[in-house]
C-alpha positions as a printed Julia matrix, in Angstrom:
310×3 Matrix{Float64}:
 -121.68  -58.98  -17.74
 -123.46  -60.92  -15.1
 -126.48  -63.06  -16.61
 -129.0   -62.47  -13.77
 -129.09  -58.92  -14.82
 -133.17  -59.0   -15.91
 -133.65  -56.83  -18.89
 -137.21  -55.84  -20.96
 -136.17  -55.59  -24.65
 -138.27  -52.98  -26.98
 -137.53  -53.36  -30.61
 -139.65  -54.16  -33.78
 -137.59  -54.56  -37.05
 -134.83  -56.31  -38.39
 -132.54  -53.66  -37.1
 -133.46  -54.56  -33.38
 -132.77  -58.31  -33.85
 -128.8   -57.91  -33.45
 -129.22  -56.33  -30.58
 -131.64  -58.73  -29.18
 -129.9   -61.66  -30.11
 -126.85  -60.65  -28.39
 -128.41  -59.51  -25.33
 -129.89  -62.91  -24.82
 -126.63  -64.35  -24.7
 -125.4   -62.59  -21.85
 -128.28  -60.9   -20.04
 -132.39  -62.6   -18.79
 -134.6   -60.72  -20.88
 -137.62  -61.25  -18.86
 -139.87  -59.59  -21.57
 -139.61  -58.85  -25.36
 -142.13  -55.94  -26.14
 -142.54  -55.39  -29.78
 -145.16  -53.53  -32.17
 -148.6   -55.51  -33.05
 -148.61  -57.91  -36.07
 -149.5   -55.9   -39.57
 -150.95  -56.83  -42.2
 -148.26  -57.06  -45.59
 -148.18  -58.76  -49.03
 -150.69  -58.98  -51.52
 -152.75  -61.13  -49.47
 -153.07  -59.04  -46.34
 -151.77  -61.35  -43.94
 -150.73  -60.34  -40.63
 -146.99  -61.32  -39.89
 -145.15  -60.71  -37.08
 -142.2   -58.49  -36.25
 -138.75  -59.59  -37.4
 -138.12  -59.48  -33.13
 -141.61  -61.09  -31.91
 -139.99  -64.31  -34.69
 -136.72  -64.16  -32.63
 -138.79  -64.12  -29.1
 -141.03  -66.72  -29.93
 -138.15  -69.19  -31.22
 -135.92  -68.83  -28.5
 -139.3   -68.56  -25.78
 -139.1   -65.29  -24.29
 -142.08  -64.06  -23.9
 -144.02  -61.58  -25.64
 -146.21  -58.26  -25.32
 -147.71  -56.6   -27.97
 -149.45  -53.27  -27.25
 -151.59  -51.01  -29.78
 -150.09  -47.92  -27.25
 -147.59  -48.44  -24.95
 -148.52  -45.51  -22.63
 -152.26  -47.12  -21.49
 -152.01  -47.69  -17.98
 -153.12  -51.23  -18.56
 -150.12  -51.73  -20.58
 -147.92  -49.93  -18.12
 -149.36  -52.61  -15.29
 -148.48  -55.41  -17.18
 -144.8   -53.77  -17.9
 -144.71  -53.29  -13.51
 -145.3   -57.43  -13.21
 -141.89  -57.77  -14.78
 -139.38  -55.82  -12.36
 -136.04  -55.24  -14.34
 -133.38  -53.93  -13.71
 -132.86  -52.02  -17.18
 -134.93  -50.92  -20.5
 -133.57  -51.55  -23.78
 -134.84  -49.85  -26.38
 -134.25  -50.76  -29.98
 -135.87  -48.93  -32.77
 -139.16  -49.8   -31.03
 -141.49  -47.61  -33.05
 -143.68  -45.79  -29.91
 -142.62  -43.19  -27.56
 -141.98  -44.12  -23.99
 -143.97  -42.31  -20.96
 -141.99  -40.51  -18.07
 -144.05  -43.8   -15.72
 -142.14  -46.34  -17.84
 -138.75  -44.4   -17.95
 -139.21  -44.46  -14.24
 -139.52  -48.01  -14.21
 -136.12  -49.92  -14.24
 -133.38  -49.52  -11.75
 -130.93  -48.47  -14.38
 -133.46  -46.52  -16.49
 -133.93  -46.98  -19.6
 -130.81  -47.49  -22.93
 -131.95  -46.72  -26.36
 -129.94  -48.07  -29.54
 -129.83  -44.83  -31.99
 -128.89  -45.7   -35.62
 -126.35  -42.29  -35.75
 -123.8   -40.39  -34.25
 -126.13  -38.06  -31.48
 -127.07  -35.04  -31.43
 -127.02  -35.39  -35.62
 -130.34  -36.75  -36.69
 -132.26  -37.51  -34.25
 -135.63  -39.06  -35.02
 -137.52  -42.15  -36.86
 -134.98  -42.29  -40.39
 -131.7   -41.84  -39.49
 -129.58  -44.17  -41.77
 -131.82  -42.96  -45.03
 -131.23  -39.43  -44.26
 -127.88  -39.82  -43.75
 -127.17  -41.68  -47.19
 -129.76  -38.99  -48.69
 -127.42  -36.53  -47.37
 -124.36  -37.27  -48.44
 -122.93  -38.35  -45.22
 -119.34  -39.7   -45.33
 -119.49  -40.99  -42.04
 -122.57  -41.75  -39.28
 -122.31  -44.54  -36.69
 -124.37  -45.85  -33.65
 -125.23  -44.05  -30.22
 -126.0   -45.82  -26.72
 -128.13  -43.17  -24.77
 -129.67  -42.87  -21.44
 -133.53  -41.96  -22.72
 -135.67  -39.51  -21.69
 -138.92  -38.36  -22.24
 -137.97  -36.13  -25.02
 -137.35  -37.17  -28.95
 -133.91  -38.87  -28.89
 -132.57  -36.26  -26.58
 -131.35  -38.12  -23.62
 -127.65  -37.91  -22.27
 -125.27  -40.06  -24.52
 -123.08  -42.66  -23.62
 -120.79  -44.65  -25.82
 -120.4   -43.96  -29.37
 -119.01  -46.19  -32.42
 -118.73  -44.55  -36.01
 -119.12  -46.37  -39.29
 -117.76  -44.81  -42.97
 -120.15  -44.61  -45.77
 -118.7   -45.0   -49.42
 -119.92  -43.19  -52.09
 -121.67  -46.24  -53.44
 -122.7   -48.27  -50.41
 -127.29  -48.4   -50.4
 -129.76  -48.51  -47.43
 -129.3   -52.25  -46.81
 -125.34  -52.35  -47.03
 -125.34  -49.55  -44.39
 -128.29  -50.79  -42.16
 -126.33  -54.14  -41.72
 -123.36  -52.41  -40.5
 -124.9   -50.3   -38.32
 -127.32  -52.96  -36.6
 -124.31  -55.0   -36.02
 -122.42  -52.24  -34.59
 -124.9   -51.24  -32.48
 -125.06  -54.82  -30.88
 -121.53  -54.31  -30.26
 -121.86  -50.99  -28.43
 -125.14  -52.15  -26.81
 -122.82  -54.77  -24.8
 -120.07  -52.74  -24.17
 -122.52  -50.17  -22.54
 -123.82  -52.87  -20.19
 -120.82  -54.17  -18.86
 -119.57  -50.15  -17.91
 -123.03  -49.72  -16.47
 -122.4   -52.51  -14.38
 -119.12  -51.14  -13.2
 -120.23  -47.67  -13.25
 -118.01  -46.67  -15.74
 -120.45  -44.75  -17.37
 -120.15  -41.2   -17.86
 -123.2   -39.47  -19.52
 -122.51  -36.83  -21.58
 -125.46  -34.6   -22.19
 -126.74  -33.2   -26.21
 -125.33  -30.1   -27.52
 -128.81  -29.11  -29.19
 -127.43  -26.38  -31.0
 -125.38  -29.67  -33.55
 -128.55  -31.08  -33.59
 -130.98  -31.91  -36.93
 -133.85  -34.21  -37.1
 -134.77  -37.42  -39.75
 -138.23  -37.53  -39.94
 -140.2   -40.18  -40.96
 -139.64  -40.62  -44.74
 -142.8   -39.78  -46.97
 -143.83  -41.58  -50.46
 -143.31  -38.05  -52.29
 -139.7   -37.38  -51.81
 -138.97  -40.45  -53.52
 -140.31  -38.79  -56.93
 -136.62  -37.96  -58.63
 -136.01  -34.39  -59.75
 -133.78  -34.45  -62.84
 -132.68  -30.75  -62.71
 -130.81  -31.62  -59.3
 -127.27  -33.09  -59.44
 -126.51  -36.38  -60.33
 -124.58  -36.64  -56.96
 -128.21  -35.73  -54.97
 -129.8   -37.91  -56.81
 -127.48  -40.57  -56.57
 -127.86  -40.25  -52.65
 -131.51  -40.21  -52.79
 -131.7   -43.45  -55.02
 -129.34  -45.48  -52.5
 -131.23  -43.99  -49.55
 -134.35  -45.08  -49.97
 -133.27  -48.07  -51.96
 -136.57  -48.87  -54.23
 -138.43  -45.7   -52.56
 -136.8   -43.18  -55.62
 -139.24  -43.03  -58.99
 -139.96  -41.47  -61.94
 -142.13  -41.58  -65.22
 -141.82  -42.26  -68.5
 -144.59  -42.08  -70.76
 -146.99  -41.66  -68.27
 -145.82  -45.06  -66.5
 -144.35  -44.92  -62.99
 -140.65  -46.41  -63.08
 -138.77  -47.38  -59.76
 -135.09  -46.57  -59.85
 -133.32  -48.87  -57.65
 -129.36  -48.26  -58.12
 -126.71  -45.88  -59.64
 -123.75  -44.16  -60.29
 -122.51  -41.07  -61.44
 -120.92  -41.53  -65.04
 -117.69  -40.17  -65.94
 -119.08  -40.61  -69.08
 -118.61  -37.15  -71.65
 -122.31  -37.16  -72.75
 -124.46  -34.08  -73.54
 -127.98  -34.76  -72.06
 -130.82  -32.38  -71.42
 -132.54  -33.01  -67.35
 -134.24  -36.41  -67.66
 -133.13  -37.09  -71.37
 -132.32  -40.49  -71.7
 -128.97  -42.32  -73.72
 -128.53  -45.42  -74.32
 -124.68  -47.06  -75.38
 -124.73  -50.73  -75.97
 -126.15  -52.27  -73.02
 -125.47  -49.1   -70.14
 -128.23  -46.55  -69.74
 -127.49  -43.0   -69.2
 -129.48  -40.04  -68.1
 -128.81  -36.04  -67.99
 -129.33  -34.16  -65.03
 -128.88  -30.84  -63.92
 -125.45  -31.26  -62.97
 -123.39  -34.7   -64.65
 -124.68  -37.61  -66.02
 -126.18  -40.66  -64.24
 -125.91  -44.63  -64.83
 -128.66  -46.89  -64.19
 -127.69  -50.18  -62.6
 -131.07  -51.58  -61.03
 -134.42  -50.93  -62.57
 -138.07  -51.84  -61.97
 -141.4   -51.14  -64.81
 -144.32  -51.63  -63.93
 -145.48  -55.42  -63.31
 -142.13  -56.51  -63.34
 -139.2   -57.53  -61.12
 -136.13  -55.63  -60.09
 -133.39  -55.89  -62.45
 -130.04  -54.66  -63.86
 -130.17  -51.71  -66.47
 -129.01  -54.49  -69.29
 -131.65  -56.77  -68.55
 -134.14  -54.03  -68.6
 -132.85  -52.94  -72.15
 -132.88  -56.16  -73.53
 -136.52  -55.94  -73.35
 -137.07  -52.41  -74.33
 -134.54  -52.03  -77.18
 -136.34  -48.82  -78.49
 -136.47  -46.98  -75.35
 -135.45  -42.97  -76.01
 -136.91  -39.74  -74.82
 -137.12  -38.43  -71.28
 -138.17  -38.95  -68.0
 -140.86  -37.16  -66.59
 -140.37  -34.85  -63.76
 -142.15  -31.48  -62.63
C-alpha cells in the first residue's frame, strides 16, 4: 500500500486502536477524529479515548466533536482533503456531506459477519446468542445503519466458553488485518462490492443495564451466554443485596436444584435453573472485588438459599 495515501481515522475505544495502529504504519493519517473526553471513575475525571492516547503519542492530530454533523465540524473535516474515511467503531453517525467527502468514500470496520447484526453491540449479542461463529466486515458506508455494500470478510469461531474480552481481542485484531487487506485491493481496484441481503439481516442494539438482571427459570446454556456476554453486566440478588456474576459453566454435575436455589460442594458453587445446573467461577458482592467462586466461599461459608429473580 502506498504511504502517501492520506487517510482521516474515526474510532473511539479500545477496539479501534488495532486498526489505527496498523494503519499508521502503512498509510498518512492526516486526522484522528475521536469522541469527546468523559468523565469515569469515582472521581469524575475526564480521560480520553483509548484512540485520542494512541494519536496524541504518536502526534497525529486530533478532533474532538460533541456532533459530528454541525457544519462547523464538517468545515474543519473539508481542511483535511483525504483520499479515504476510516471508520472504526466511532460512536456517531456520519452525514451524506461527510460520506461525500473522500475520494474513495468512506470504509467502516464492523465487529460481525454483515448483514447479521448490524448496529452498536455486535460481539455481546453474538456471545448472548449463542453464536458459534461471527467475524469482521470491511464495508463501503452509507448513510444508512451499517447497511452499506460489503467488501472483504474474515470469520472468527467462538467456543462455548470464550467471554466478551477473549472475543473482542480477536476480533479487533482481525479486523486490523482485513482493514489492510481492503486498502491495498482498493488501491488496485480489486474491490468488488457486494451489496446486503436485508432479508438475513438482525440488529444489536445498544445493550441496556436491565437485561443484565439473570432469569433463573431460563436455561443454564442462555444464561451462560448472557454472563460471558456482557462480562460483569449479568446480576442477581440475594437477600436483598445486588450480586454481579462474572463467569460460568454449565455443570455436568447430577444435582436437583429448584430456579435460583443455590448448592454448595466443597469449594464449587452450584445453582438450579430452569433447564441444567450452573457453576460459578467469578463472583463480585457488594463492596468487594471480583473473584473466583472459592474465594468468595471462603468468606461466606454459610451461604444457602436462593437467588432472587422475578
Amino acid at each position: 500500500m502506498s504511504n502517501d495515501f492520506k487517510v482521516i481515522f474515526m474510532g473511539t475505544p479500545e477496539f479501534s486502536v488495532a486498526s489505527l495502529a496498523a494503519l499508521n504504519e502503512v498509510a498518512e493519517i492526516i486526522l484522528v477524529v475521536t469522541q469527546p473526553d468523559r468523565p469515569k471513575g469515582r472521581g469524575q475525571k475526564l480521560q480520553p479515548s483509548p484512540v485520542k492516547v494512541f494519536a496524541e503519542k504518536n502526534s497525529l492530530p486530533v478532533l474532538q466533536p460533541q456532533k459530528i454533523k454541525l457544519p462547523e465540524v464538517v468545515a474543519e473535516l473539508k481542511k483535511f482533503p483525504a483520499d479515504l474515511i476510516v471508520v472504526v467503531a466511532f460512536g456517531q453517525i456520519l452525514s451524506q456531506e461527510i460520506l461525500d467527502l473522500p475520494k474513495f468514500g468512506c470504509i467502516n470496520v464492523h465487529a460481525s459477519l454483515l448483514p447479521r447484526y448490524r448496529g452498536a453491540a455486535p460481539i455481546e449479542w453474538c456471545l448472548i446468542n449463542g453464536e458459534k461463529i461471527t467475524g469482521v466486515t470491511t464495508m463501503q458506508m452509507d448513510a444508512g445503519l451499517d447497511t452499506g455494500d460489503m467488501l472483504l470478510k474474515s470469520e472468527v469461531e467462538i467456543s462455548d466458553e470464550m467471554i466478551l474480552p477473549e472475543l473482542r481481542e480477536k476480533l479487533q485484531e482481525a479486523g486490523a488485518k482485513l482493514l489492510l487487506e481492503t486498502l491495498e485491493k482498493l488501491q488496485r481496484g480489486e474491490l468488488k462490492p457486494i451489496k446486503q441481503d436485508n432479508s438475513i439481516s438482525n440488529y444489536a442494539p445498544m445493550l441496556k443495564k436491565d437485561l443484565g438482571l439473570i432469569d433463573w427459570k431460563k436455561s443454564a446454556r442462555e444464561i451462560h451466554n448472557l454472563v460471558r456476554g456482557l462480562y460483569g453486566g449479568s446480576f442477581t440478588f440475594l437477600d436483598g443485596q445486588k450480586i454481579k456474576i462474572w463467569r460460568t459453566k454449565i455443570s455436568a454435575e447430577n444435582l436437583k436444584l429448584d430456579c435460583g436455589e443455590i448448592k454448595i460442594v466443597g469449594d464449587k458453587f452450584f445453582v438450579g435453573t430452569g433447564g441444567g445446573i450452573l457453576e460459578i467461577l467469578e463472583i463480585q458482592a457488594p463492596g468487594a472485588k471480583k473473584m473466583s467462586a472459592a474465594d468468595f466461599l471462603r468468606g461466606h461459608r454459610n451461604i444457602f438459599g436462593r437467588f432472587d429473580f422475578q
